Coordinates of C-alpha atoms in Angstrom, one line a residue:
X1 CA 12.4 -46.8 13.9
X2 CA 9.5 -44.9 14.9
X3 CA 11.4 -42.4 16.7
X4 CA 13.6 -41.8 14.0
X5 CA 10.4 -41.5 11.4
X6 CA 8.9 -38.4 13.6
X7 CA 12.3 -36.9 13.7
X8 CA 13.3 -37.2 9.9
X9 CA 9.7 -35.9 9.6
X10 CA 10.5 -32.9 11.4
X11 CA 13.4 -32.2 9.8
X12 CA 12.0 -31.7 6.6
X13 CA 8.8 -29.8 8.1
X14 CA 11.5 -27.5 9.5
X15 CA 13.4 -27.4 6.3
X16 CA 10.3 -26.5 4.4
X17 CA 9.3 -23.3 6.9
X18 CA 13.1 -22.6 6.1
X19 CA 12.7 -22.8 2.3
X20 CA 9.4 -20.6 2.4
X21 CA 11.1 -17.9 4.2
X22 CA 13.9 -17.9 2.1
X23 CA 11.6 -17.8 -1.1
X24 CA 9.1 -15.0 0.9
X25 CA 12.8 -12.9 1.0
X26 CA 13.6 -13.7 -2.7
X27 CA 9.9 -13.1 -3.6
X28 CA 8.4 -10.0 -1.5
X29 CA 9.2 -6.9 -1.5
X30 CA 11.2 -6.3 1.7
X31 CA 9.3 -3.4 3.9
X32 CA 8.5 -6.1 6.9
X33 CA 11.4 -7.3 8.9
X34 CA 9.2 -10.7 9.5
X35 CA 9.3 -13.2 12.2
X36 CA 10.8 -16.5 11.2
X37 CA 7.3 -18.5 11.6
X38 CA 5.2 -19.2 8.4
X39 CA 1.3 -19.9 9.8
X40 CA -0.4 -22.2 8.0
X41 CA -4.1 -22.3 9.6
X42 CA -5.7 -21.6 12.9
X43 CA -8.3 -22.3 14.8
X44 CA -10.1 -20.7 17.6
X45 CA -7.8 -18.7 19.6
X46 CA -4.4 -20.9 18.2
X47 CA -2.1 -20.5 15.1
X48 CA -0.3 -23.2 13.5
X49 CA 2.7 -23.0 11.7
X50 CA 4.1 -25.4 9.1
X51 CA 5.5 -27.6 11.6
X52 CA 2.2 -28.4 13.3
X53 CA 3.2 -26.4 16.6
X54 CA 0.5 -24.5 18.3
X55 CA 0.6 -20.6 19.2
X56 CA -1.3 -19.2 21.4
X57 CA -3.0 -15.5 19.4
X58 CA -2.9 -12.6 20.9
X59 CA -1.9 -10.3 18.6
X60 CA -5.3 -11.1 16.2
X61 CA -3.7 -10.3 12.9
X62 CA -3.1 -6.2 14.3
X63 CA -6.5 -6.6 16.2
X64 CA -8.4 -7.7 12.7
X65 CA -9.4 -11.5 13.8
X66 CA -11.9 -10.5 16.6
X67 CA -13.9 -13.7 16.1
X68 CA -10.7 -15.9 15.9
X69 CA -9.9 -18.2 13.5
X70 CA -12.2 -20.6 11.7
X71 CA -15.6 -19.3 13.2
X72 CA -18.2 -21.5 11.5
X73 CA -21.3 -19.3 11.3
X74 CA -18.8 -16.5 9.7
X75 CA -16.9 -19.0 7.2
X76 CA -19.9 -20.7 6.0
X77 CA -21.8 -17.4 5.1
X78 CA -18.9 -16.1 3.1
X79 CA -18.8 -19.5 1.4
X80 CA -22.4 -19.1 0.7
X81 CA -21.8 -15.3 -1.0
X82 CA -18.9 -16.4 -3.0
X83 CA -20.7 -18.9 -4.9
X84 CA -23.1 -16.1 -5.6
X85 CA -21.1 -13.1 -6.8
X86 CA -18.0 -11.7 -5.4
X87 CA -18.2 -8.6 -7.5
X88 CA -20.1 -6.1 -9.3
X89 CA -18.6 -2.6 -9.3
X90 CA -20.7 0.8 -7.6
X91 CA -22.2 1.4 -11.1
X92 CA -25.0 -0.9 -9.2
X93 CA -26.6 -1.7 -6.1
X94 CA -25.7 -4.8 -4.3
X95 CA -27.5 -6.2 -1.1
X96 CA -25.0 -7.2 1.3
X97 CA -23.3 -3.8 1.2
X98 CA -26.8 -2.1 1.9
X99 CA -27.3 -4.3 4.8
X100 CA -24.1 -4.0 6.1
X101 CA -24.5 -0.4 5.7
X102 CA -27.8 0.0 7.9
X103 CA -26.5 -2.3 10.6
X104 CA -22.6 -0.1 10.7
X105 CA -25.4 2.7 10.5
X106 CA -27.5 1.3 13.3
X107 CA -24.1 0.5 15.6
X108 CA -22.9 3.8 15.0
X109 CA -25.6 6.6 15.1
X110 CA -24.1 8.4 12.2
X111 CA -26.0 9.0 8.8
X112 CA -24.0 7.7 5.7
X113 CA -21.0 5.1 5.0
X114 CA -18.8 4.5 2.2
X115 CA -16.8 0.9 1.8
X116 CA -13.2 1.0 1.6
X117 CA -10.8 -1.7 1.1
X118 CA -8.7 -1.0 4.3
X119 CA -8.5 1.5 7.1
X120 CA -5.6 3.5 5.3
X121 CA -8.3 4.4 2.6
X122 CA -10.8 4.7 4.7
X123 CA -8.6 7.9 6.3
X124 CA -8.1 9.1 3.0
X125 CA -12.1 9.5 3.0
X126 CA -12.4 11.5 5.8
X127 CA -9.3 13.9 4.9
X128 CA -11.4 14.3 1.7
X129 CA -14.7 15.0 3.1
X130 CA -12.7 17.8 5.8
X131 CA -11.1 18.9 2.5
X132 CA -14.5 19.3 0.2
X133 CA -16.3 20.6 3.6
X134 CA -13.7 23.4 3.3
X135 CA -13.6 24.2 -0.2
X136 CA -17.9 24.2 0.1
X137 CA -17.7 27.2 2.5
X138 CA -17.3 29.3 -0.3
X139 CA -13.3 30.3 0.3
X140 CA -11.5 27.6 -1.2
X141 CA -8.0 27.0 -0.1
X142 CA -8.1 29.2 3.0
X143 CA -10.1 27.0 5.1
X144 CA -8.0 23.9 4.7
X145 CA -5.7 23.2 7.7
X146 CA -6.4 20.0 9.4
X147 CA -4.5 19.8 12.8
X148 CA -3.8 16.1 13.5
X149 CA -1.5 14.5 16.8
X150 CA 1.7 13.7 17.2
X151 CA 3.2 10.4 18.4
X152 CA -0.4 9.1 16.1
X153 CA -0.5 6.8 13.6
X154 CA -3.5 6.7 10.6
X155 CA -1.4 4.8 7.7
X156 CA 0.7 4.7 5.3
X157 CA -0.1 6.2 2.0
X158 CA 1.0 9.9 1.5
X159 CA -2.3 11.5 2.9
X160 CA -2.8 8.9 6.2
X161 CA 1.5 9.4 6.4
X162 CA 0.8 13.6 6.0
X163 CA -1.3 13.3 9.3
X164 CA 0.5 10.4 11.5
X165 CA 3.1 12.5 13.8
X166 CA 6.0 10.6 13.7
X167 CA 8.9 11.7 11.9
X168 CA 10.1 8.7 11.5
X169 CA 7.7 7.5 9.3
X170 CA 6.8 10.7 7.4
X171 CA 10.9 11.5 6.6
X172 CA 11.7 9.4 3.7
X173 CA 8.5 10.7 1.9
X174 CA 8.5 14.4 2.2
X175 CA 7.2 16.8 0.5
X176 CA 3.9 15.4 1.9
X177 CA 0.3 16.9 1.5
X178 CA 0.2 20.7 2.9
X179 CA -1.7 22.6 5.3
X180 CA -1.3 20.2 8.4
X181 CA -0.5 21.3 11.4
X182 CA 0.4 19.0 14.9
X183 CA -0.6 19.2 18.4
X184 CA 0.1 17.0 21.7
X185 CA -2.2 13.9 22.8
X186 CA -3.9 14.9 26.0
X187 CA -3.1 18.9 25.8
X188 CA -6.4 20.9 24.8
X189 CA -4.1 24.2 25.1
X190 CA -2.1 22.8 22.2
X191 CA -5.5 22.4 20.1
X192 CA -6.7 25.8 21.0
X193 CA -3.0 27.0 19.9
X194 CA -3.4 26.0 16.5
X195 CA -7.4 26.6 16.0
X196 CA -8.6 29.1 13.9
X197 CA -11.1 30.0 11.3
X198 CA -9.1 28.5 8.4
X199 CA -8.8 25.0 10.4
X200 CA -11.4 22.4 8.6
X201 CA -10.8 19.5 11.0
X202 CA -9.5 17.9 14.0
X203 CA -8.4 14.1 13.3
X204 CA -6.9 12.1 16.2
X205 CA -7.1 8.2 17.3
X206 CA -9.6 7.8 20.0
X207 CA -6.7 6.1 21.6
X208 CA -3.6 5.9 20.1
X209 CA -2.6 2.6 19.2
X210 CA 1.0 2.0 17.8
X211 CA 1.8 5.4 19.9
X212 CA 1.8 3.5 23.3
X213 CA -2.2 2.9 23.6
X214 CA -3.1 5.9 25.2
X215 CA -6.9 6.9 25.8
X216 CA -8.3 10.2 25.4
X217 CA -9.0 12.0 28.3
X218 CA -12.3 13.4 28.6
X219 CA -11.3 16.3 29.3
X220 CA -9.3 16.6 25.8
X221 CA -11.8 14.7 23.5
X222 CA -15.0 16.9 25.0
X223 CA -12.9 20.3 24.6
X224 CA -11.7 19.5 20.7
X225 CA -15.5 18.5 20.0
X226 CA -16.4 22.1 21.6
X227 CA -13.7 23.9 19.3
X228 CA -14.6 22.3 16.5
X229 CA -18.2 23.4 17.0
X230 CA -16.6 27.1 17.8
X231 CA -14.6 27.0 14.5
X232 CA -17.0 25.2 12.3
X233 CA -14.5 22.1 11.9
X234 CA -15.0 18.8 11.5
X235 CA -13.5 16.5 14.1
X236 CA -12.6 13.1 12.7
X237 CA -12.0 10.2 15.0
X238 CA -10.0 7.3 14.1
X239 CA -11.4 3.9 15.1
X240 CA -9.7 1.7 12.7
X241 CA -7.7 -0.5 16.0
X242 CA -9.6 0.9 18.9
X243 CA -13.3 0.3 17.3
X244 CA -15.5 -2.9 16.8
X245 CA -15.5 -3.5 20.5
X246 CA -12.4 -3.8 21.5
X247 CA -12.7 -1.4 24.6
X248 CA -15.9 -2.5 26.0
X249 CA -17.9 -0.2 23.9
X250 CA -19.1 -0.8 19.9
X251 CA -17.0 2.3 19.4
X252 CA -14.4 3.9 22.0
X253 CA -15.6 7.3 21.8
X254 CA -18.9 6.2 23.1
X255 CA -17.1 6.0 26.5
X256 CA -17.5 9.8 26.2
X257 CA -20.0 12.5 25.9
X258 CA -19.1 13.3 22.6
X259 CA -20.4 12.6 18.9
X260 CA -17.6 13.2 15.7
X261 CA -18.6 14.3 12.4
X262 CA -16.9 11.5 10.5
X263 CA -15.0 8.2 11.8
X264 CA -13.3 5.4 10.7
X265 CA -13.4 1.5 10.8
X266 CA -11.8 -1.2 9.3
X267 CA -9.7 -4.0 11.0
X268 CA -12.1 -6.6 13.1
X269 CA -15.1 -5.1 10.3
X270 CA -14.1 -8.1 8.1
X271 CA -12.9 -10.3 10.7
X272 CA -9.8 -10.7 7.9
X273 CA -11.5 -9.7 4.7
X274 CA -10.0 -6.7 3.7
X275 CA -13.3 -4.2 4.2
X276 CA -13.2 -0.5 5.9
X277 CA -15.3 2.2 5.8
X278 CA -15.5 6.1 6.9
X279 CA -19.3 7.2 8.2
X280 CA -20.2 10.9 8.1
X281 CA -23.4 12.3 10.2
X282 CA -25.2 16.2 10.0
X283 CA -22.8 18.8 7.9
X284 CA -20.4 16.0 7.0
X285 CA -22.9 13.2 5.2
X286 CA -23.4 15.9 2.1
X287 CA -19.9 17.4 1.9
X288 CA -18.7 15.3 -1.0
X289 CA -21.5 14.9 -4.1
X290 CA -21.1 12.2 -6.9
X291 CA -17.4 12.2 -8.8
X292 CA -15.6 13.2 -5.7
X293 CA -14.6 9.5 -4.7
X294 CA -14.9 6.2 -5.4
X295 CA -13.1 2.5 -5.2
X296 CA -13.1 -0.2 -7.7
X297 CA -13.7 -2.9 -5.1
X298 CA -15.0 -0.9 -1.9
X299 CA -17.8 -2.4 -0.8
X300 CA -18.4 -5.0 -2.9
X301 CA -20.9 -8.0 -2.2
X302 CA -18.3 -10.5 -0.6
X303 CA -16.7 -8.3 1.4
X304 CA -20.7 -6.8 2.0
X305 CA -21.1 -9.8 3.6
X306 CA -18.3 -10.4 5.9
X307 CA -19.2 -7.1 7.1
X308 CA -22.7 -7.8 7.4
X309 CA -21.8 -11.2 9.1
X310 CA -19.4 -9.8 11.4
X311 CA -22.0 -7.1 12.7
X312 CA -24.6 -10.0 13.0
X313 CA -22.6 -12.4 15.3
X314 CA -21.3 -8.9 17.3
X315 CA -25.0 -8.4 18.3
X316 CA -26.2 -12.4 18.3
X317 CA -23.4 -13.1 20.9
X318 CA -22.7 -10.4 22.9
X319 CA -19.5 -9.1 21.6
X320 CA -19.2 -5.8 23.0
X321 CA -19.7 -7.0 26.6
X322 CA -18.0 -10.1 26.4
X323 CA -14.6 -7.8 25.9
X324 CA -15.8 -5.1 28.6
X325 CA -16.1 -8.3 30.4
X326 CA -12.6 -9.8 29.3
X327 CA -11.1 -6.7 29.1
X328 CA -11.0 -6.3 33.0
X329 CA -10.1 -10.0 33.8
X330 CA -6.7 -9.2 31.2
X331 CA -6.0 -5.9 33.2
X332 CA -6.6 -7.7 36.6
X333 CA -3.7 -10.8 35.0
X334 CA -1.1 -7.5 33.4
X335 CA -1.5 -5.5 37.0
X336 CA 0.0 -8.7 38.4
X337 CA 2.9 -8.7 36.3
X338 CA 3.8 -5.2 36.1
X339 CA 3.9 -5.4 40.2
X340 CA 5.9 -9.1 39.8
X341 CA 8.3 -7.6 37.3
X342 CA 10.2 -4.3 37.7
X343 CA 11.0 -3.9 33.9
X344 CA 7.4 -3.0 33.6
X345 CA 6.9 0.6 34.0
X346 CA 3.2 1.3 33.3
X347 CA 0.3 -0.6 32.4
X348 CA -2.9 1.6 30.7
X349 CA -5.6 0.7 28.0
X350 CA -9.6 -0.2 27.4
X351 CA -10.9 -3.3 27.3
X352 CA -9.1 -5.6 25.3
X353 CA -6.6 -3.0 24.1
X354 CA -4.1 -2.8 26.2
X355 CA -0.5 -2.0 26.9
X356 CA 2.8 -3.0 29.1
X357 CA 5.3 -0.6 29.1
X358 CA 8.5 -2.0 29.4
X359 CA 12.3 -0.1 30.6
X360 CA 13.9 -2.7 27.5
X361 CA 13.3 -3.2 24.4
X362 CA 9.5 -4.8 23.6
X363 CA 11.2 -6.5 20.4
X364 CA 13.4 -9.1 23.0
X365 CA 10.1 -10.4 24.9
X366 CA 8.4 -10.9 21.8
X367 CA 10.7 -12.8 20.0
X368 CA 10.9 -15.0 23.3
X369 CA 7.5 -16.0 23.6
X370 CA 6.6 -16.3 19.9
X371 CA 9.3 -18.6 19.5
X372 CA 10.0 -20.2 22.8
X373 CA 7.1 -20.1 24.5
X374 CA 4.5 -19.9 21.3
X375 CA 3.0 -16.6 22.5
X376 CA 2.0 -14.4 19.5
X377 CA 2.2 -10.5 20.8
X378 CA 2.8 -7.5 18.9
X379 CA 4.7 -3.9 19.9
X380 CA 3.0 -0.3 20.1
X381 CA 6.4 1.6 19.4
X382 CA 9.8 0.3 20.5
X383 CA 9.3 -0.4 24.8
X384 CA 5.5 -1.6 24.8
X385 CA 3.7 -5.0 25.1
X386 CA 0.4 -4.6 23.0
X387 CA -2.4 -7.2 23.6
X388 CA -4.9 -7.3 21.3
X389 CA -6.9 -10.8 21.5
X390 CA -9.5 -12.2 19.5
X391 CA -12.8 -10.5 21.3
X392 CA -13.9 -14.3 22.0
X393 CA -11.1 -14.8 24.5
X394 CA -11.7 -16.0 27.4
X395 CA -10.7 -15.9 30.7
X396 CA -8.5 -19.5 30.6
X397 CA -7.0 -18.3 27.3
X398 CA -6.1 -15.2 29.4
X399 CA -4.4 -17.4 32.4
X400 CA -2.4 -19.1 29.6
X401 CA -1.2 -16.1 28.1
X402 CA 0.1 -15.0 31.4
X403 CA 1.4 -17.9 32.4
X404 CA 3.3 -18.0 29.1
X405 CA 4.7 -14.0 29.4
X406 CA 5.7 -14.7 33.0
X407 CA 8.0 -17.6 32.2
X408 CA 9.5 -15.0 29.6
X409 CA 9.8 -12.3 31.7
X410 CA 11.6 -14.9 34.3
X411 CA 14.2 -15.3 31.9
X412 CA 14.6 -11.8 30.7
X413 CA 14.7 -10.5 34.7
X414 CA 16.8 -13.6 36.2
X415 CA 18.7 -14.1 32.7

């Protein structure tokens, strides 16, 4: 009788995940082709679904959940903030945005921060302030061209879309926003091709995320900073994935000799509540003057203080080095299955961004060990494995993941 109680039980646990993702496909708007899994809660490093079965994270919502899921310190403090006020508009001052700002300040070396509701907005920011920076040296229009990458990605409203260089997401949308202009990843002669006087900034990914997590070399990122300077530009560096730790440093381009004028950050900021931001320093902190932007709920106290939180518990535990740390046990584990495993082809990243990439399609092994082997793992373009963990991973969660992938890739390779 038992027996058949915890199998009529599951039935209509598996029936119910069924009916919410046939209401999610009558309800939302369809511009996700979605997983058939509906989470419910997690905790730690582990997602559950509706079911009560356990899933291993290493996706971290897009590399958003850096503290995992249910941190205590972090929960209770955003508790604590809603019951104070939640929101007030920027007609006034509100404490846990200041703080947050100082310590973003602080992390960052730059000079002045704005509060943005996601990372798409806060790239709309920075193509603003290269915009205004133009239009304030005194010839308007002229000095307006923004050279961006190709195979990048930096959102999806029209102005991110106009500088992400993939045609197959721009297409559907064009006429997009003029004057941009592409080069290649990794090919300083392409900059230098498309500098000139009229060029008001430079934007790239510090390392490209849904292009195939590629790194800058420092020979490319330390030659665009000196054009820049040459052609009084403003070169923009887009942190949103690759920031907040996540390579080992607070911020990937401090892995190089090099400073921008104006970056972005979002994702892990909020450790889930939607907060992002875009910091300016020198020439760029003063481009834009009062009525030139704003945001109804950008920076606002609640999301003030996840930001402020997150920040805290970065420094109080040793983020940053715990995922430098991490970061080199997870390419030791993904070196020994792209040598096990011919379908891998190449295996490159930072710290706890990295990449397999695969001769098949990335979409098979993920759909495998999401659903077979409760592995959550997310694609960077149509052949790679991206693994992007919580930043409080550690190195038994990493055995785990690898013992999970392996028994995949078994079954892929053997059939």
């Amino acid at each position: 009788m038992e027996n058949g109680q915890n199998k009529e039980g599951q039935n209509q646990a598996e029936q119910n995940q069924e009916a919410w993702i046939l209401q999610g496909e009558e309800t939302l708007y369809k511009t996700y082709n979605r997983f058939p899994v509906v989470f419910e809660r997690g905790e730690g490093l582990y997602l559950y679904d509706t079911d009560g079965k356990e899933y291993l994270d290493f996706f971290a919502g897009i590399a958003v959940n850096a503290l995992g899921y249910g941190d205590k310190e972090y929960t209770e403090y955003i508790q604590e903030q809603a019951g104070k006020l939640l929101h007030i508009s920027n007609y006034f001052y509100n404490m846990p945005s200041i703080k947050a700002g100082e310590k973003l300040l602080k992390a960052s070396q730059m000079d002045k921060v704005f509060f943005t509701n996601s990372g798409t907005e806060a790239i709309e920011g920075a193509l603003k302030i290269a915009r205004r920076y133009g239009f304030n040296k005194g010839i308007s229009a002229e000095k307006s061209k923004i050279i961006a990458m190709k195979n990048s990605f930096h959102g999806r409203s029209l102005g991110a879309l106009s500088v992400t260089g993939n045609d197959h997401y721009q297409e559907p949308f064009k006429p997009l926003i003029p004057g941009i202009c592409f080069a290649e990843f990794n090919n300083l002669d392409s900059v230098k091709a498309l500098m000139d006087e009229n060029t008001c900034a430079v934007i790239m990914e510090t390392v490209q995320g849904e292009g195939g997590i590629y790194p800058a070399s420092e020979a490319f990122i330390t030659g665009i900073r000196a054009l820049c300077d040459q052609y009084d530009a403003l070169l923009i560096l887009d942190e949103i994935q690759c920031g907040m730790g996540r390579t080992g440093k607070m911020f990937a381009w401090q892995h190089y000799p090099v400073k921008p004028d104006v970056m972005t950050v979002a994702k892990a900021l909020g450790n889930g509540v939607p907060v992002g931001a875009f910091l300016a320093r020198g020439k760029a902190a003063s481009a834009m003057v009062p009525g030139d932007h704003g945001s109804t709920y950008g920076g606002n106290p609640f999301v003030g203080a996840a930001a402020e939180k997150v920040l805290d518990i970065f420094a109080s535990r040793k983020l940053v080095e715990h995922a430098e740390e991490m970061g080199s046990y997870l390419w030791e584990k993904l070196e020994e299955i792209k040598v096990k495993y011919p379908v891998v082809k190449a295996h490159r990243g930072m710290g706890l961004l990295q990449g397999l990439e695969l001769s098949i399609s990335a979409g098979e092994i993920i759909r495998k060990a999401l659903l077979k082997e409760r592995l959550v793992l997310i694609n960077a373009g149509a052949n790679i494995l991206r693994f992007v963990p919580p930043l409080v991973i550690e190195k038994k969660d990493i055995d785990e993941m690898a013992r999970r992938l392996s028994k995949v890739m078994e079954e892929v390779v053997n059939g």
